[in-house]
Amino acid sequence: MSTANGIIRGGSLNSEFYDFACKVMLIGDSGVGKTCLLVRFKDGAFLSGSFISTVGIDFRNKVVNVDGSKVKLQIWDTAGQERFRSVTHAYYRDAHALLLLYDVTNRQSFDNIRAWLSEINEYANQDVVIMLLGNKADMSSDRVVRREEGEKLAKDHGVAFMETSAKTGMNVELAFMAVAKYQVIIERDLRMRKTRRQGDPKFSVSDYVDSQKQKSSCCS
Ligand code: GTP
């Protein structure tokens, strides 16, 4: 069953029960590490070696526990290649959260973030949670995008920001858990709406990740 804001409540996944579900999409240029980020979160492993580009779109589920609620994260891994764009656009509309990745060792992938944000504006739901992730933060000697540049871009667009590494696992869990936590808070908010007073403090994904994230040791 869906709630007013589209969150799906209750159900079971391979006999594992959950309280509600949330759709998360991984987007960004080809090669920035979307599939690796998903595999790191889902299986705790790193896909090294030859790079096999995603074709079209695929998803994996993971149920996580947030403050006593079980949240099924349905994580959609999209192909970054231009030729698949029209396929992936169709999936934006009902996503609750978008993890938008660039590669800190690839300036072009960072420069393309503004174009990705325009696509989000055009195709995604207005209430979607957006998190900008500077991935491959472990590659300090190859870094060409400073952390401060990512922070500034995120601030300019009012979105949360973190650097991640699918290789070491840095901030990967946090990125997905912040999204899950946000959905739990929205759900509880909906239930309490009648009693909630205007001006009560609201959960901010940006403030939450800022308080929890690990900073990469190098930002040359
Ligand atoms: P498309 O499917 O074409 O959109 O690419 P993608 O964004 O899914 O990239 P993918 O996850 O396949 O990773 C591309 C390459 O980057 C692979 O060779 C990975 O091993 C490497 N890679 C991904 N994440 C990291 C990371 O955090 N650190 C390092 N060092 N390498 C990474």
PDB file of C-alpha atoms and ligand atoms in Angstrom:
ATOM      1  CA  MET A   1       0.000   0.000   0.000  1.00  0.00           C
ATOM      2  CA  SER A   2       1.304   3.477  -0.835  1.00  0.00           C
ATOM      3  CA  THR A   3       1.106   6.511   1.438  1.00  0.00           C
ATOM      4  CA  ALA A   4       0.348  10.024   0.266  1.00  0.00           C
ATOM      5  CA  ASN A   5       3.993  10.739  -0.526  1.00  0.00           C
ATOM      6  CA  GLY A   6       4.483   7.452  -2.333  1.00  0.00           C
ATOM      7  CA  ILE A   7       6.243   5.502   0.397  1.00  0.00           C
ATOM      8  CA  ILE A   8       5.176   1.886   0.243  1.00  0.00           C
ATOM      9  CA  ARG A   9       4.184   0.587   3.659  1.00  0.00           C
ATOM     10  CA  GLY A  10       4.586  -2.954   4.866  1.00  0.00           C
ATOM     11  CA  GLY A  11       5.342  -6.169   3.017  1.00  0.00           C
ATOM     12  CA  SER A  12       7.813  -8.999   2.831  1.00  0.00           C
ATOM     13  CA  LEU A  13      10.933  -9.685   0.834  1.00  0.00           C
ATOM     14  CA  ASN A  14      12.243 -13.257   0.709  1.00  0.00           C
ATOM     15  CA  SER A  15      10.366 -13.847   3.962  1.00  0.00           C
ATOM     16  CA  GLU A  16      12.077 -10.826   5.558  1.00  0.00           C
ATOM     17  CA  PHE A  17       9.387  -8.395   6.695  1.00  0.00           C
ATOM     18  CA  TYR A  18       9.697  -4.655   6.421  1.00  0.00           C
ATOM     19  CA  ASP A  19       7.667  -1.680   7.634  1.00  0.00           C
ATOM     20  CA  PHE A  20       7.955   0.341   4.461  1.00  0.00           C
ATOM     21  CA  ALA A  21       9.986   0.629   1.270  1.00  0.00           C
ATOM     22  CA  CYS A  22      11.956   3.353  -0.389  1.00  0.00           C
ATOM     23  CA  LYS A  23      13.263   3.643  -3.962  1.00  0.00           C
ATOM     24  CA  VAL A  24      16.771   4.958  -4.345  1.00  0.00           C
ATOM     25  CA  MET A  25      18.432   5.633  -7.717  1.00  0.00           C
ATOM     26  CA  LEU A  26      22.138   5.804  -8.404  1.00  0.00           C
ATOM     27  CA  ILE A  27      22.923   8.222 -11.208  1.00  0.00           C
ATOM     28  CA  GLY A  28      25.990   9.894 -12.715  1.00  0.00           C
ATOM     29  CA  ASP A  29      28.431   9.508 -15.602  1.00  0.00           C
ATOM     30  CA  SER A  30      29.645   6.130 -16.777  1.00  0.00           C
ATOM     31  CA  GLY A  31      32.546   4.800 -14.706  1.00  0.00           C
ATOM     32  CA  VAL A  32      32.046   6.948 -11.579  1.00  0.00           C
ATOM     33  CA  GLY A  33      31.387   3.824  -9.481  1.00  0.00           C
ATOM     34  CA  LYS A  34      27.597   3.440  -9.176  1.00  0.00           C
ATOM     35  CA  THR A  35      27.594  -0.350  -9.471  1.00  0.00           C
ATOM     36  CA  CYS A  36      30.568  -0.637  -7.106  1.00  0.00           C
ATOM     37  CA  LEU A  37      28.837   1.564  -4.525  1.00  0.00           C
ATOM     38  CA  LEU A  38      25.756  -0.641  -4.663  1.00  0.00           C
ATOM     39  CA  VAL A  39      27.766  -3.860  -4.404  1.00  0.00           C
ATOM     40  CA  ARG A  40      29.767  -2.450  -1.485  1.00  0.00           C
ATOM     41  CA  PHE A  41      26.559  -1.575   0.362  1.00  0.00           C
ATOM     42  CA  LYS A  42      24.684  -4.754  -0.520  1.00  0.00           C
ATOM     43  CA  ASP A  43      27.454  -7.357  -0.246  1.00  0.00           C
ATOM     44  CA  GLY A  44      30.295  -5.558   1.544  1.00  0.00           C
ATOM     45  CA  ALA A  45      32.637  -6.301  -1.356  1.00  0.00           C
ATOM     46  CA  PHE A  46      34.560  -4.278  -3.933  1.00  0.00           C
ATOM     47  CA  LEU A  47      34.398  -5.037  -7.644  1.00  0.00           C
ATOM     48  CA  SER A  48      37.935  -4.430  -8.814  1.00  0.00           C
ATOM     49  CA  GLY A  49      39.484  -5.372 -12.137  1.00  0.00           C
ATOM     50  CA  SER A  50      37.988  -4.881 -15.560  1.00  0.00           C
ATOM     51  CA  PHE A  51      35.167  -2.392 -15.752  1.00  0.00           C
ATOM     52  CA  ILE A  52      31.898  -3.753 -17.161  1.00  0.00           C
ATOM     53  CA  SER A  53      29.503  -0.931 -17.963  1.00  0.00           C
ATOM     54  CA  THR A  54      25.887  -1.300 -16.848  1.00  0.00           C
ATOM     55  CA  VAL A  55      23.383  -1.849 -19.646  1.00  0.00           C
ATOM     56  CA  GLY A  56      20.057  -0.111 -19.077  1.00  0.00           C
ATOM     57  CA  ILE A  57      18.911  -0.382 -15.469  1.00  0.00           C
ATOM     58  CA  ASP A  58      18.897  -2.984 -12.698  1.00  0.00           C
ATOM     59  CA  PHE A  59      17.947  -3.069  -9.035  1.00  0.00           C
ATOM     60  CA  ARG A  60      18.866  -4.787  -5.776  1.00  0.00           C
ATOM     61  CA  ASN A  61      16.993  -4.808  -2.471  1.00  0.00           C
ATOM     62  CA  LYS A  62      18.351  -4.491   1.026  1.00  0.00           C
ATOM     63  CA  VAL A  63      16.358  -4.300   4.247  1.00  0.00           C
ATOM     64  CA  VAL A  64      17.928  -2.090   6.907  1.00  0.00           C
ATOM     65  CA  ASN A  65      16.970  -1.332  10.476  1.00  0.00           C
ATOM     66  CA  VAL A  66      16.489   2.327  11.372  1.00  0.00           C
ATOM     67  CA  ASP A  67      15.495   3.301  14.913  1.00  0.00           C
ATOM     68  CA  GLY A  68      13.406   0.140  15.287  1.00  0.00           C
ATOM     69  CA  SER A  69      11.768   0.275  11.819  1.00  0.00           C
ATOM     70  CA  LYS A  70      12.635  -2.055   8.954  1.00  0.00           C
ATOM     71  CA  VAL A  71      13.105  -0.206   5.682  1.00  0.00           C
ATOM     72  CA  LYS A  72      13.360  -1.992   2.362  1.00  0.00           C
ATOM     73  CA  LEU A  73      15.720  -0.006   0.177  1.00  0.00           C
ATOM     74  CA  GLN A  74      15.094  -0.804  -3.461  1.00  0.00           C
ATOM     75  CA  ILE A  75      18.243   0.476  -5.113  1.00  0.00           C
ATOM     76  CA  TRP A  76      18.242   1.132  -8.838  1.00  0.00           C
ATOM     77  CA  ASP A  77      21.592   1.076 -10.580  1.00  0.00           C
ATOM     78  CA  THR A  78      21.418   3.030 -13.822  1.00  0.00           C
ATOM     79  CA  ALA A  79      23.711   3.032 -16.842  1.00  0.00           C
ATOM     80  CA  GLY A  80      25.731   6.242 -17.040  1.00  0.00           C
ATOM     81  CA  GLN A  81      26.180   6.035 -20.784  1.00  0.00           C
ATOM     82  CA  GLU A  82      24.309   8.675 -22.769  1.00  0.00           C
ATOM     83  CA  ARG A  83      22.617   6.097 -25.021  1.00  0.00           C
ATOM     84  CA  PHE A  84      20.598   4.733 -22.071  1.00  0.00           C
ATOM     85  CA  ARG A  85      19.387   8.118 -20.794  1.00  0.00           C
ATOM     86  CA  SER A  86      15.860   7.869 -22.206  1.00  0.00           C
ATOM     87  CA  VAL A  87      15.407   4.490 -20.488  1.00  0.00           C
ATOM     88  CA  THR A  88      16.507   5.754 -17.079  1.00  0.00           C
ATOM     89  CA  HIS A  89      14.467   8.985 -17.234  1.00  0.00           C
ATOM     90  CA  ALA A  90      11.316   6.904 -16.959  1.00  0.00           C
ATOM     91  CA  TYR A  91      12.395   5.690 -13.504  1.00  0.00           C
ATOM     92  CA  TYR A  92      13.083   9.105 -11.941  1.00  0.00           C
ATOM     93  CA  ARG A  93       9.477  10.001 -11.238  1.00  0.00           C
ATOM     94  CA  ASP A  94       8.781   7.582  -8.403  1.00  0.00           C
ATOM     95  CA  ALA A  95      12.228   7.621  -6.795  1.00  0.00           C
ATOM     96  CA  HIS A  96      12.339   8.835  -3.185  1.00  0.00           C
ATOM     97  CA  ALA A  97      16.065   9.493  -3.205  1.00  0.00           C
ATOM     98  CA  LEU A  98      18.754  10.073  -5.817  1.00  0.00           C
ATOM     99  CA  LEU A  99      22.413   9.437  -5.119  1.00  0.00           C
ATOM    100  CA  LEU A 100      24.238  11.520  -7.726  1.00  0.00           C
ATOM    101  CA  LEU A 101      27.845  10.442  -8.167  1.00  0.00           C
ATOM    102  CA  TYR A 102      30.943  11.936  -9.696  1.00  0.00           C
ATOM    103  CA  ASP A 103      34.484  10.592  -9.648  1.00  0.00           C
ATOM    104  CA  VAL A 104      37.023  12.753  -7.770  1.00  0.00           C
ATOM    105  CA  THR A 105      39.686  11.631 -10.275  1.00  0.00           C
ATOM    106  CA  ASN A 106      37.615  12.677 -13.307  1.00  0.00           C
ATOM    107  CA  ARG A 107      36.974  16.414 -13.762  1.00  0.00           C
ATOM    108  CA  GLN A 108      34.483  15.861 -16.585  1.00  0.00           C
ATOM    109  CA  SER A 109      32.245  13.744 -14.344  1.00  0.00           C
ATOM    110  CA  PHE A 110      32.177  16.641 -11.858  1.00  0.00           C
ATOM    111  CA  ASP A 111      31.531  19.258 -14.547  1.00  0.00           C
ATOM    112  CA  ASN A 112      28.589  17.177 -15.769  1.00  0.00           C
ATOM    113  CA  ILE A 113      26.857  17.335 -12.369  1.00  0.00           C
ATOM    114  CA  ARG A 114      25.013  20.542 -13.285  1.00  0.00           C
ATOM    115  CA  ALA A 115      23.555  18.787 -16.341  1.00  0.00           C
ATOM    116  CA  TRP A 116      22.516  15.866 -14.133  1.00  0.00           C
ATOM    117  CA  LEU A 117      20.820  18.278 -11.726  1.00  0.00           C
ATOM    118  CA  SER A 118      18.880  19.786 -14.656  1.00  0.00           C
ATOM    119  CA  GLU A 119      17.707  16.305 -15.628  1.00  0.00           C
ATOM    120  CA  ILE A 120      16.617  15.714 -12.038  1.00  0.00           C
ATOM    121  CA  ASN A 121      14.633  18.968 -12.104  1.00  0.00           C
ATOM    122  CA  GLU A 122      12.971  17.897 -15.295  1.00  0.00           C
ATOM    123  CA  TYR A 123      12.160  14.265 -14.530  1.00  0.00           C
ATOM    124  CA  ALA A 124      12.169  13.641 -10.766  1.00  0.00           C
ATOM    125  CA  ASN A 125       9.556  14.243  -8.109  1.00  0.00           C
ATOM    126  CA  GLN A 126       9.840  17.649  -6.396  1.00  0.00           C
ATOM    127  CA  ASP A 127      10.213  16.048  -2.948  1.00  0.00           C
ATOM    128  CA  VAL A 128      13.047  13.743  -3.953  1.00  0.00           C
ATOM    129  CA  VAL A 129      16.046  13.682  -1.605  1.00  0.00           C
ATOM    130  CA  ILE A 130      19.280  14.358  -3.489  1.00  0.00           C
ATOM    131  CA  MET A 131      22.728  13.483  -2.234  1.00  0.00           C
ATOM    132  CA  LEU A 132      25.860  14.414  -4.155  1.00  0.00           C
ATOM    133  CA  LEU A 133      28.651  11.853  -3.719  1.00  0.00           C
ATOM    134  CA  GLY A 134      32.281  12.382  -4.728  1.00  0.00           C
ATOM    135  CA  ASN A 135      33.359   8.761  -5.173  1.00  0.00           C
ATOM    136  CA  LYS A 136      36.853   7.140  -5.409  1.00  0.00           C
ATOM    137  CA  ALA A 137      38.084   9.281  -2.508  1.00  0.00           C
ATOM    138  CA  ASP A 138      40.664   6.556  -1.809  1.00  0.00           C
ATOM    139  CA  MET A 139      42.590   7.561  -4.968  1.00  0.00           C
ATOM    140  CA  SER A 140      44.374  10.506  -3.361  1.00  0.00           C
ATOM    141  CA  SER A 141      47.269  10.731  -5.805  1.00  0.00           C
ATOM    142  CA  ASP A 142      44.918  10.832  -8.832  1.00  0.00           C
ATOM    143  CA  ARG A 143      42.470  13.281  -7.330  1.00  0.00           C
ATOM    144  CA  VAL A 144      41.594  16.292  -9.521  1.00  0.00           C
ATOM    145  CA  VAL A 145      38.420  17.538  -7.790  1.00  0.00           C
ATOM    146  CA  ARG A 146      38.940  18.996  -4.309  1.00  0.00           C
ATOM    147  CA  ARG A 147      36.480  18.149  -1.569  1.00  0.00           C
ATOM    148  CA  GLU A 148      35.714  21.866  -1.130  1.00  0.00           C
ATOM    149  CA  GLU A 149      34.532  22.068  -4.756  1.00  0.00           C
ATOM    150  CA  GLY A 150      32.045  19.272  -4.130  1.00  0.00           C
ATOM    151  CA  GLU A 151      30.902  20.922  -0.912  1.00  0.00           C
ATOM    152  CA  LYS A 152      30.365  24.247  -2.670  1.00  0.00           C
ATOM    153  CA  LEU A 153      28.440  22.739  -5.582  1.00  0.00           C
ATOM    154  CA  ALA A 154      26.193  20.852  -3.167  1.00  0.00           C
ATOM    155  CA  LYS A 155      25.622  23.982  -1.088  1.00  0.00           C
ATOM    156  CA  ASP A 156      24.786  26.044  -4.200  1.00  0.00           C
ATOM    157  CA  HIS A 157      22.104  23.504  -5.105  1.00  0.00           C
ATOM    158  CA  GLY A 158      20.874  22.831  -1.569  1.00  0.00           C
ATOM    159  CA  VAL A 159      21.729  19.136  -1.577  1.00  0.00           C
ATOM    160  CA  ALA A 160      23.604  16.910   0.882  1.00  0.00           C
ATOM    161  CA  PHE A 161      27.226  16.043   0.131  1.00  0.00           C
ATOM    162  CA  MET A 162      29.788  13.430   1.029  1.00  0.00           C
ATOM    163  CA  GLU A 163      32.885  11.878  -0.404  1.00  0.00           C
ATOM    164  CA  THR A 164      32.770   8.095  -0.619  1.00  0.00           C
ATOM    165  CA  SER A 165      34.919   5.153  -1.563  1.00  0.00           C
ATOM    166  CA  ALA A 166      33.372   1.959  -2.827  1.00  0.00           C
ATOM    167  CA  LYS A 167      36.844   0.470  -2.479  1.00  0.00           C
ATOM    168  CA  THR A 168      37.416   1.158   1.225  1.00  0.00           C
ATOM    169  CA  GLY A 169      33.734   1.509   2.127  1.00  0.00           C
ATOM    170  CA  MET A 170      34.165   5.067   3.425  1.00  0.00           C
ATOM    171  CA  ASN A 171      30.746   6.709   3.973  1.00  0.00           C
ATOM    172  CA  VAL A 172      28.950   4.115   1.812  1.00  0.00           C
ATOM    173  CA  GLU A 173      26.761   2.787   4.613  1.00  0.00           C
ATOM    174  CA  LEU A 174      26.060   6.335   5.767  1.00  0.00           C
ATOM    175  CA  ALA A 175      24.850   7.479   2.326  1.00  0.00           C
ATOM    176  CA  PHE A 176      22.178   4.770   2.183  1.00  0.00           C
ATOM    177  CA  MET A 177      21.331   4.876   5.875  1.00  0.00           C
ATOM    178  CA  ALA A 178      20.787   8.657   5.782  1.00  0.00           C
ATOM    179  CA  VAL A 179      18.223   8.134   3.020  1.00  0.00           C
ATOM    180  CA  ALA A 180      16.530   5.329   4.967  1.00  0.00           C
ATOM    181  CA  LYS A 181      16.470   7.459   8.114  1.00  0.00           C
ATOM    182  CA  TYR A 182      14.886  10.329   6.221  1.00  0.00           C
ATOM    183  CA  GLN A 183      12.089   8.029   5.039  1.00  0.00           C
ATOM    184  CA  VAL A 184      11.467   6.765   8.567  1.00  0.00           C
ATOM    185  CA  ILE A 185      11.172  10.346   9.796  1.00  0.00           C
ATOM    186  CA  ILE A 186       8.754  11.264   7.001  1.00  0.00           C
ATOM    187  CA  GLU A 187       6.659   8.212   7.829  1.00  0.00           C
ATOM    188  CA  ARG A 188       6.535   9.051  11.514  1.00  0.00           C
ATOM    189  CA  ASP A 189       5.769  12.646  10.628  1.00  0.00           C
ATOM    190  CA  LEU A 190       2.795  11.551   8.548  1.00  0.00           C
ATOM    191  CA  ARG A 191       1.429   9.555  11.453  1.00  0.00           C
ATOM    192  CA  MET A 192       1.950  12.400  13.909  1.00  0.00           C
ATOM    193  CA  ARG A 193       0.899  15.191  11.595  1.00  0.00           C
ATOM    194  CA  LYS A 194      -2.181  16.021  13.651  1.00  0.00           C
ATOM    195  CA  THR A 195      -0.183  16.533  16.803  1.00  0.00           C
ATOM    196  CA  ARG A 196       2.885  18.131  15.249  1.00  0.00           C
ATOM    197  CA  ARG A 197       3.206  21.860  15.794  1.00  0.00           C
ATOM    198  CA  GLN A 198       4.486  24.245  13.174  1.00  0.00           C
ATOM    199  CA  GLY A 199       8.058  25.258  13.882  1.00  0.00           C
ATOM    200  CA  ASP A 200       9.014  21.885  15.404  1.00  0.00           C
ATOM    201  CA  PRO A 201      12.548  20.984  14.279  1.00  0.00           C
ATOM    202  CA  LYS A 202      12.726  19.016  10.990  1.00  0.00           C
ATOM    203  CA  PHE A 203      15.216  16.333  10.028  1.00  0.00           C
ATOM    204  CA  SER A 204      17.816  17.606   7.576  1.00  0.00           C
ATOM    205  CA  VAL A 205      19.707  14.990   5.541  1.00  0.00           C
ATOM    206  CA  SER A 206      22.543  17.485   4.978  1.00  0.00           C
ATOM    207  CA  ASP A 207      22.973  18.231   8.683  1.00  0.00           C
ATOM    208  CA  TYR A 208      22.761  14.538   9.511  1.00  0.00           C
ATOM    209  CA  VAL A 209      25.443  13.451   7.047  1.00  0.00           C
ATOM    210  CA  ASP A 210      27.642  16.416   8.023  1.00  0.00           C
ATOM    211  CA  SER A 211      27.579  15.237  11.613  1.00  0.00           C
ATOM    212  CA  GLN A 212      28.276  11.583  10.752  1.00  0.00           C
ATOM    213  CA  LYS A 213      30.575  11.513   7.751  1.00  0.00           C
ATOM    214  CA  GLN A 214      34.240  10.625   7.666  1.00  0.00           C
ATOM    215  CA  LYS A 215      36.448  13.055   5.782  1.00  0.00           C
ATOM    216  CA  SER A 216      38.955  11.582   3.349  1.00  0.00           C
ATOM    217  CA  SER A 217      42.493  12.180   4.559  1.00  0.00           C
ATOM    218  CA  CYS A 218      43.679  13.872   1.421  1.00  0.00           C
ATOM    219  CA  CYS A 219      42.119  16.614  -0.673  1.00  0.00           C
ATOM    220  CA  SER A 220      44.986  17.890  -2.781  1.00  0.00           C
TER     221      SER A 220
HETATM  222  P1  GTP B   1      28.340   2.565 -15.711  1.00  0.00           P
HETATM  223  O1  GTP B   1      27.725   1.239 -15.402  1.00  0.00           O
HETATM  224  O2  GTP B   1      28.996   2.592 -17.069  1.00  0.00           O
HETATM  225  O3  GTP B   1      27.409   3.703 -15.549  1.00  0.00           O
HETATM  226  O4  GTP B   1      29.565   2.776 -14.626  1.00  0.00           O
HETATM  227  P2  GTP B   1      29.487   2.800 -13.043  1.00  0.00           P
HETATM  228  O5  GTP B   1      29.285   4.189 -12.590  1.00  0.00           O
HETATM  229  O6  GTP B   1      28.517   1.794 -12.543  1.00  0.00           O
HETATM  230  O7  GTP B   1      30.981   2.366 -12.633  1.00  0.00           O
HETATM  231  P3  GTP B   1      31.476   1.021 -11.928  1.00  0.00           P
HETATM  232  O8  GTP B   1      30.864   0.866 -10.585  1.00  0.00           O
HETATM  233  O9  GTP B   1      31.313  -0.098 -12.875  1.00  0.00           O
HETATM  234  O10 GTP B   1      33.032   1.365 -11.699  1.00  0.00           O
HETATM  235  C1  GTP B   1      33.883   1.775 -12.762  1.00  0.00           C
HETATM  236  C2  GTP B   1      35.332   1.475 -12.396  1.00  0.00           C
HETATM  237  O11 GTP B   1      35.744   2.276 -11.279  1.00  0.00           O
HETATM  238  C3  GTP B   1      35.612   0.017 -12.006  1.00  0.00           C
HETATM  239  O12 GTP B   1      36.832  -0.381 -12.587  1.00  0.00           O
HETATM  240  C4  GTP B   1      35.733   0.056 -10.490  1.00  0.00           C
HETATM  241  O13 GTP B   1      36.593  -0.939  -9.979  1.00  0.00           O
HETATM  242  C5  GTP B   1      36.270   1.471 -10.233  1.00  0.00           C
HETATM  243  N1  GTP B   1      35.801   2.033  -8.958  1.00  0.00           N
HETATM  244  C6  GTP B   1      34.509   2.220  -8.589  1.00  0.00           C
HETATM  245  N2  GTP B   1      34.442   2.789  -7.387  1.00  0.00           N
HETATM  246  C7  GTP B   1      35.704   2.952  -6.961  1.00  0.00           C
HETATM  247  C8  GTP B   1      36.287   3.497  -5.762  1.00  0.00           C
HETATM  248  O14 GTP B   1      35.627   3.963  -4.824  1.00  0.00           O
HETATM  249  N3  GTP B   1      37.664   3.519  -5.697  1.00  0.00           N
HETATM  250  C9  GTP B   1      38.445   3.041  -6.706  1.00  0.00           C
HETATM  251  N4  GTP B   1      39.765   3.102  -6.541  1.00  0.00           N
HETATM  252  N5  GTP B   1      37.931   2.521  -7.846  1.00  0.00           N
HETATM  253  C10 GTP B   1      36.578   2.479  -7.971  1.00  0.00           C
END
